[in-house]
Coordinates of C-alpha atoms in Angstrom, one line a residue:
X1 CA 0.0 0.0 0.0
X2 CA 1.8 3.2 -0.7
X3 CA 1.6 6.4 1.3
X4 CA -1.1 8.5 -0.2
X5 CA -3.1 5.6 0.0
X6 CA -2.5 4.9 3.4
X7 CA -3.3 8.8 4.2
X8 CA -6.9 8.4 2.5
X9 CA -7.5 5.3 4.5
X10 CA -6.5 6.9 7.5
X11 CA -8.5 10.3 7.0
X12 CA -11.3 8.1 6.1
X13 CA -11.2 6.3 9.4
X14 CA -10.7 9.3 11.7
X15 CA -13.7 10.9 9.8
X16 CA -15.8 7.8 10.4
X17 CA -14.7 8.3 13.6
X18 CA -15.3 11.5 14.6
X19 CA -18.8 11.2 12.9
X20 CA -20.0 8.2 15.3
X21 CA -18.3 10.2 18.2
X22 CA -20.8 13.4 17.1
X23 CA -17.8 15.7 16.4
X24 CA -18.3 15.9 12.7
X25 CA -20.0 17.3 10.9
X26 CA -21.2 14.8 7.1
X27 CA -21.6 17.3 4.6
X28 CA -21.4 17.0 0.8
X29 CA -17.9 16.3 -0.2
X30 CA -16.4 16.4 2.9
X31 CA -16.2 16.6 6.6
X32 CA -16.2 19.7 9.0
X33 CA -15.0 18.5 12.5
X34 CA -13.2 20.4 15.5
X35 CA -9.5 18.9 14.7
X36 CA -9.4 19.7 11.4
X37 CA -6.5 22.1 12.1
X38 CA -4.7 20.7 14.6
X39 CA -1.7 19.0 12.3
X40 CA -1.7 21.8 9.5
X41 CA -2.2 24.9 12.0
X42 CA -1.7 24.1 15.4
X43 CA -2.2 27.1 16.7
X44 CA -5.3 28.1 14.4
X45 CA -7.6 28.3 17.2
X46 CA -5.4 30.4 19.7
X47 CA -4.9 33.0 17.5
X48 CA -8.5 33.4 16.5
X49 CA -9.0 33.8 20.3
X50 CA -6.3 36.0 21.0
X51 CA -7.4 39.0 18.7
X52 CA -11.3 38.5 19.4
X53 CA -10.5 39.1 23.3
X54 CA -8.3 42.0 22.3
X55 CA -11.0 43.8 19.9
X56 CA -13.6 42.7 22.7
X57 CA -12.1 44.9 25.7
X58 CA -11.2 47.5 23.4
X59 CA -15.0 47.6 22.3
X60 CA -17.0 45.1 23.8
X61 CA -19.8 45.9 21.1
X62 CA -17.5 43.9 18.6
X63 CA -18.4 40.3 20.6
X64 CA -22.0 41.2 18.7
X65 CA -20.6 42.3 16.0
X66 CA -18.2 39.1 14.7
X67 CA -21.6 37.2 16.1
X68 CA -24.2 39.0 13.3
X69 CA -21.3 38.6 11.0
X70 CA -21.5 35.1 10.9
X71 CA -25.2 34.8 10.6
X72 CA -25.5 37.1 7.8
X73 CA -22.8 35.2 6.1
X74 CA -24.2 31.3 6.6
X75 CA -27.9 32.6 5.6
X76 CA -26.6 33.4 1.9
X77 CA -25.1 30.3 0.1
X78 CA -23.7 29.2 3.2
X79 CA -20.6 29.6 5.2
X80 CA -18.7 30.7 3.2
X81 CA -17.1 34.2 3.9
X82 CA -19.5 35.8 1.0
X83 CA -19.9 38.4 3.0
X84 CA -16.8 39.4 3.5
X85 CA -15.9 40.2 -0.3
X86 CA -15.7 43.5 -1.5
X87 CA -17.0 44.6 -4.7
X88 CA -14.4 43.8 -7.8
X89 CA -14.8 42.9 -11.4
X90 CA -18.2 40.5 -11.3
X91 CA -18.1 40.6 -7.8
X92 CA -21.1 42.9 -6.2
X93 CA -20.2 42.6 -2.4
X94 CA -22.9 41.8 0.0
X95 CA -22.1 44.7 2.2
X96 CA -24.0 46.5 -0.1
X97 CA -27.3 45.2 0.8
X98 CA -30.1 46.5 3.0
X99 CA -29.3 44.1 6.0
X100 CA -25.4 44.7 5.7
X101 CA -25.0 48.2 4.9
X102 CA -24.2 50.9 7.4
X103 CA -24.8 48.0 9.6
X104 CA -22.7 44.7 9.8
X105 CA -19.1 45.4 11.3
X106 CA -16.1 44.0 12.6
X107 CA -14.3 43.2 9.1
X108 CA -11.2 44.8 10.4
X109 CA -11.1 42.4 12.9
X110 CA -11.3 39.5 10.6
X111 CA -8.9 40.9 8.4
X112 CA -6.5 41.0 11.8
X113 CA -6.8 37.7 12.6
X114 CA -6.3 36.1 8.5
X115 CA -3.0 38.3 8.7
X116 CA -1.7 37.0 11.9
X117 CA -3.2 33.4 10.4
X118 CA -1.0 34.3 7.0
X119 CA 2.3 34.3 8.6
X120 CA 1.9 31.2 10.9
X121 CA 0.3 29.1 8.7
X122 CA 0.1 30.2 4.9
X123 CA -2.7 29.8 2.8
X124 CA -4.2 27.2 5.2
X125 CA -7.1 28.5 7.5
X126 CA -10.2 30.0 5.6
X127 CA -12.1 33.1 6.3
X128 CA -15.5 31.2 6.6
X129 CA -13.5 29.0 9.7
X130 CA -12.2 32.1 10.8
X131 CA -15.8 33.8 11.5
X132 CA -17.5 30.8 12.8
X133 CA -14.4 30.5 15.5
X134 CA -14.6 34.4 16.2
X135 CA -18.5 33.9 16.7
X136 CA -18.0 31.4 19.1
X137 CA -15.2 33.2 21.2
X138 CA -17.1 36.3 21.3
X139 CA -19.9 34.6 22.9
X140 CA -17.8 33.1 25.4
X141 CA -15.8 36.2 26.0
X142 CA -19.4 38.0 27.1
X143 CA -20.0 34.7 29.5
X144 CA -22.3 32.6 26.7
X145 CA -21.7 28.9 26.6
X146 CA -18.6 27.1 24.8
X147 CA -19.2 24.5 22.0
X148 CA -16.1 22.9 19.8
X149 CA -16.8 24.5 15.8
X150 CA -17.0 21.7 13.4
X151 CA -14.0 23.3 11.0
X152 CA -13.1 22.7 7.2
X153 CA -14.7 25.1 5.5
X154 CA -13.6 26.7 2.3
X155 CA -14.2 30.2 1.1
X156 CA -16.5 30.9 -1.7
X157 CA -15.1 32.1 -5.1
X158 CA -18.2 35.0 -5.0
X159 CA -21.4 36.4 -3.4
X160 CA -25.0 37.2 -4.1
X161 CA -26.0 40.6 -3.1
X162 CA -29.6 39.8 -4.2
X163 CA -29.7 36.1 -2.1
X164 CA -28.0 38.8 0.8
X165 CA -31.5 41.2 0.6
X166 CA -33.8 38.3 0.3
X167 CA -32.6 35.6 2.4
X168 CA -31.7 37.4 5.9
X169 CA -34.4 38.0 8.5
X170 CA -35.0 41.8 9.0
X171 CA -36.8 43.3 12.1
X172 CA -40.4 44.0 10.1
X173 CA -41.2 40.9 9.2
X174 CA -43.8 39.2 10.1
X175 CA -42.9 36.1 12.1
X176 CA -44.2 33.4 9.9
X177 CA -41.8 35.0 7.1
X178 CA -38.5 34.8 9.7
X179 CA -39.3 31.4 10.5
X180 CA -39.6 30.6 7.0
X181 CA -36.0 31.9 6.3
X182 CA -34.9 30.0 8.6
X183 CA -36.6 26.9 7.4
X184 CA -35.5 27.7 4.0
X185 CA -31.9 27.4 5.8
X186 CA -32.6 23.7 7.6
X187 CA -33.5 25.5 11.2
X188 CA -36.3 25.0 12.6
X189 CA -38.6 27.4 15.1
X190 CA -36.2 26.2 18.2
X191 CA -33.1 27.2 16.2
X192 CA -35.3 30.3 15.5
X193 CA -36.0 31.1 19.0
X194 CA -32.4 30.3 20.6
X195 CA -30.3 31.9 17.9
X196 CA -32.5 34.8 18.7
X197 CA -31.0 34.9 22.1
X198 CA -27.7 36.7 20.7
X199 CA -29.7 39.6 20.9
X200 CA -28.6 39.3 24.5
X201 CA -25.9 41.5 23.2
X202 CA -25.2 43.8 21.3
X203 CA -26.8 47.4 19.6
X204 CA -30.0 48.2 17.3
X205 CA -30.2 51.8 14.7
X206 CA -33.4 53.6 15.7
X207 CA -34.5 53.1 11.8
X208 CA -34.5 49.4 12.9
X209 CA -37.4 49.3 15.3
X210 CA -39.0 53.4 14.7
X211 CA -42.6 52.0 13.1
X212 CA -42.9 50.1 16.5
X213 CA -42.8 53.8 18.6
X214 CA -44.9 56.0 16.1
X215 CA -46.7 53.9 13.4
X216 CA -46.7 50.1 13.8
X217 CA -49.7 49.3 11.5
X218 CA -50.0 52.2 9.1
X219 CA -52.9 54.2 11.7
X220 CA -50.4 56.5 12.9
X221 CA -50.5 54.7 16.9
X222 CA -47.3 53.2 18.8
X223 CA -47.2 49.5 18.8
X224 CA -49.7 48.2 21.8
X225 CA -47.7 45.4 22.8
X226 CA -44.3 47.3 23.7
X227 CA -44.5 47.9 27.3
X228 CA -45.4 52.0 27.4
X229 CA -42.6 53.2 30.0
X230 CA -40.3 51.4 27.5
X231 CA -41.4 53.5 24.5
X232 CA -40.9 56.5 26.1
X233 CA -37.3 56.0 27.3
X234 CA -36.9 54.7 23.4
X235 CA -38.6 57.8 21.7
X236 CA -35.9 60.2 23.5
X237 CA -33.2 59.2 21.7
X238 CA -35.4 58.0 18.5
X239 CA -37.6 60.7 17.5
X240 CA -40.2 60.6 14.3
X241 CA -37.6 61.3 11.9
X242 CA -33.7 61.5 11.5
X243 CA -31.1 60.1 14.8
X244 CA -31.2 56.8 12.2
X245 CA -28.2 55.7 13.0
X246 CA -28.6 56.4 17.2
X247 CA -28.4 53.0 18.6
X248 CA -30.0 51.1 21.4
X249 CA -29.3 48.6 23.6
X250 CA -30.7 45.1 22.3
X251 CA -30.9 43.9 26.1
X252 CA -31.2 46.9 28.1
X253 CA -30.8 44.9 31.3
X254 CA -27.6 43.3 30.4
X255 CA -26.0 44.9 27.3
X256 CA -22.6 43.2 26.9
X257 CA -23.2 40.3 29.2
X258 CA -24.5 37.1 27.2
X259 CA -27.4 35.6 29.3
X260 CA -30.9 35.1 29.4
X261 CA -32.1 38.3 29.9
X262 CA -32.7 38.9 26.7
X263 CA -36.0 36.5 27.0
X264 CA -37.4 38.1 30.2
X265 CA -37.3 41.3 28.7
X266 CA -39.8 40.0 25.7
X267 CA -42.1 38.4 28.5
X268 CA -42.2 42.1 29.8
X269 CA -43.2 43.3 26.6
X270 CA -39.7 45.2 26.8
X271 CA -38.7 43.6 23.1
X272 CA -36.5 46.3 21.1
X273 CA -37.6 44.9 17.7
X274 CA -40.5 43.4 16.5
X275 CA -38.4 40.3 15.6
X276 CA -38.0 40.1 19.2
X277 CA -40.8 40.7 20.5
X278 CA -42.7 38.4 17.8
X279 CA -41.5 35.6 19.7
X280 CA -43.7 36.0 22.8
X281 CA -46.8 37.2 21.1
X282 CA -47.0 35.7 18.2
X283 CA -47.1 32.2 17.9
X284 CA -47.5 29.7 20.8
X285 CA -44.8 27.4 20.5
X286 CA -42.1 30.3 20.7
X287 CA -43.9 31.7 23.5
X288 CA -43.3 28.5 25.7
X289 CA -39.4 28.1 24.6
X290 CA -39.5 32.4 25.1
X291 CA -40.6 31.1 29.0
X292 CA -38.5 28.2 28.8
X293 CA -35.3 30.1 28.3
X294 CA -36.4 32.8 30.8
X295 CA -36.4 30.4 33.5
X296 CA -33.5 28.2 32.1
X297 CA -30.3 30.0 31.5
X298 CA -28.4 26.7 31.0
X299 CA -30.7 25.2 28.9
X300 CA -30.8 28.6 26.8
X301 CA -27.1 28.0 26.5
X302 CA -27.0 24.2 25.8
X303 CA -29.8 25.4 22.9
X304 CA -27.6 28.0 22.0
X305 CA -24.3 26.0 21.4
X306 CA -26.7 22.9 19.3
X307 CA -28.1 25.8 17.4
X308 CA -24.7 27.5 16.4
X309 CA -23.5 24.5 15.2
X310 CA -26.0 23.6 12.9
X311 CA -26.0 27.4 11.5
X312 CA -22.4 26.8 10.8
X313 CA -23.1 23.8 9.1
X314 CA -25.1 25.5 6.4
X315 CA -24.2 24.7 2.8
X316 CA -20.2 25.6 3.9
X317 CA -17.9 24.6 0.4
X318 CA -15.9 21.8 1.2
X319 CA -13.1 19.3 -0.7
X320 CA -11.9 20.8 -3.4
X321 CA -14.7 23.2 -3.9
X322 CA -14.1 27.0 -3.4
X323 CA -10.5 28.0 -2.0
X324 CA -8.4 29.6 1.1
X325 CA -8.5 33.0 0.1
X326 CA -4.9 34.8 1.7
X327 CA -7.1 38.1 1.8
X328 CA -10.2 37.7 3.0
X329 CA -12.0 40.9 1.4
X330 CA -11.3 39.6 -2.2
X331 CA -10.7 36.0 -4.3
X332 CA -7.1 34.7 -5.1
X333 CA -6.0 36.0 -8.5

């Protein structure tokens, strides 16, 4: 048996492994599982971790930030690092699109961490493995829970600023549309309600949630089911027209602590968007795991952690498909 051979037999076996074990991840073409780096880039993992917590105490709005990143990423085509494309030649970057623009953040960071990534380890770690690492360590870095990333993802060769508009959740739709986006993604109404819970942390624009203080169904009146004091505090700061880009606490409790706050809040009708506060009023079965969580912090978390990995396992380019980009904002020439 000669050595390459060997090396498929063994990969093969680990794989099969690590599957039965339920570190792995199957996916078309290939296998995304937690060691994936440990022979080629040992110290992958650390140095994802070492310039999250740095950005984090410099500006521990970032922890959200690299969080929203990667969810805005795996909702169009998958894991992929789409997102983080600028525009060039055929490329029209995602960034440009209603969810992404003036809003997702923390590029620089990711940029940072591939450069530092470059020189340990060339053209070896991917940008889509590098967000779904920096999403996890920012939500332990705020106290979330921890959950080993199923890793082996390669970066896409392009992006789809039309699949970016259509495919993410925004904060006015109705509730049967999010869900539906998220089905349309392999997540389900618990994946739905947990993945939610990031809203723990992290910042809204007033143009995000202003319909729900002044004109929530088109009759000129406030939205009935945000708790009134609430408004009030919220229509300070967000009047009936310009502070767009003012931002608001998500979790007003607990702003940069990831817990289970963020669920009481929408039992006391103290919801910032109507994404949020959906969840308690407008179907039952995300009411109860609203309650559920609200009483459960650990089981919030445990949810949490199951729910991030399957995100991460959405349609991510594996095998020989797509590449290691060395610079994460455009495609290898």
């Amino acid at each position: 048996m000669d050595r390459k051979t060997k090396n498929i037999m063994v990969c093969s076996i680990i794989a099969i492994t690590l599957l039965a074990l339920g570190f792995a991840s199957n996916i078309i073409g290939g296998f995304l599982y937690p060691q994936f780096y440990d022979h080629s880039c040992p110290r992958a993992q650390e140095i994802v971790r070492n310039v999250v917590a740095k950005a984090v105490a410099k500006e521990p709005r970032m922890a959200a930030s690299l969080l929203r990143l990667h969810f805005h990423d795996c909702f169009v085509k998958g894991c992929d690092a789409s997102i983080l494309l600028d525009s060039s030649g055929s490329i029209f970057s995602e960034k440009r699109s209603n969810p992404n623009r003036n809003s997702a953040r923390g590029f620089e960071v990711i940029d940072e961490i591939k450069a530092v990534m470059e020189k340990e380890c060339p053209h070896t770690v991917s940008c889509a493995d590098i967000m779904a690492l920096a999403a996890r360590d920012s939500t332990v870095l705020t106290g979330g829970p921890i959950w080993e990333v199923p890793l082996g993802r390669r970066d896409a060769r392009g992006a789809s600023l039309s699949s970016s508009n259509n495919n993410i959740p925004a904060p006015n739709n109705t509730f049967q549309t999010i869900l539906t986006k998220f089905k349309l993604q392999g997540l389900d109404i618990v994946d739905l309600v947990a993945l939610s819970g990031s809203h723990t942390i992290g910042n809204s624009r007033c143009t995000s949630f202003r319909q729900r203080l002044y004109n929530q169904s088109g009759n000129g009146k406030p939205d009935n089911t945000l708790d009134q004091s609430y408004a009030s505090q919220l229509r300070r700061n967000c009047p009936r027209s310009g502070g767009d880009q003012n931002l608001f606490f998500l979790d007003f409790v607990s702003p940069i602590k990831f817990d289970n706050s963020y669920f009481k809040n929408l039992m006391a009708n103290k919801g910032l968007l109507n994404s949020d506060q959906f969840l308690f009023t407008k179907n039952g079965e995300s009411r109860e795991l609203v309650r559920t969580y609200a009483y459960n912090q650990e089981l919030f978390f445990q949810q949490f952690a199951k729910s991030m990995i399957k995100m991460g396992n959405i349609s991510p380019l594996t095998g020989y498909r797509g590449e290691i980009r060395r610079d994460c904002r455009k495609i290898n020439a």
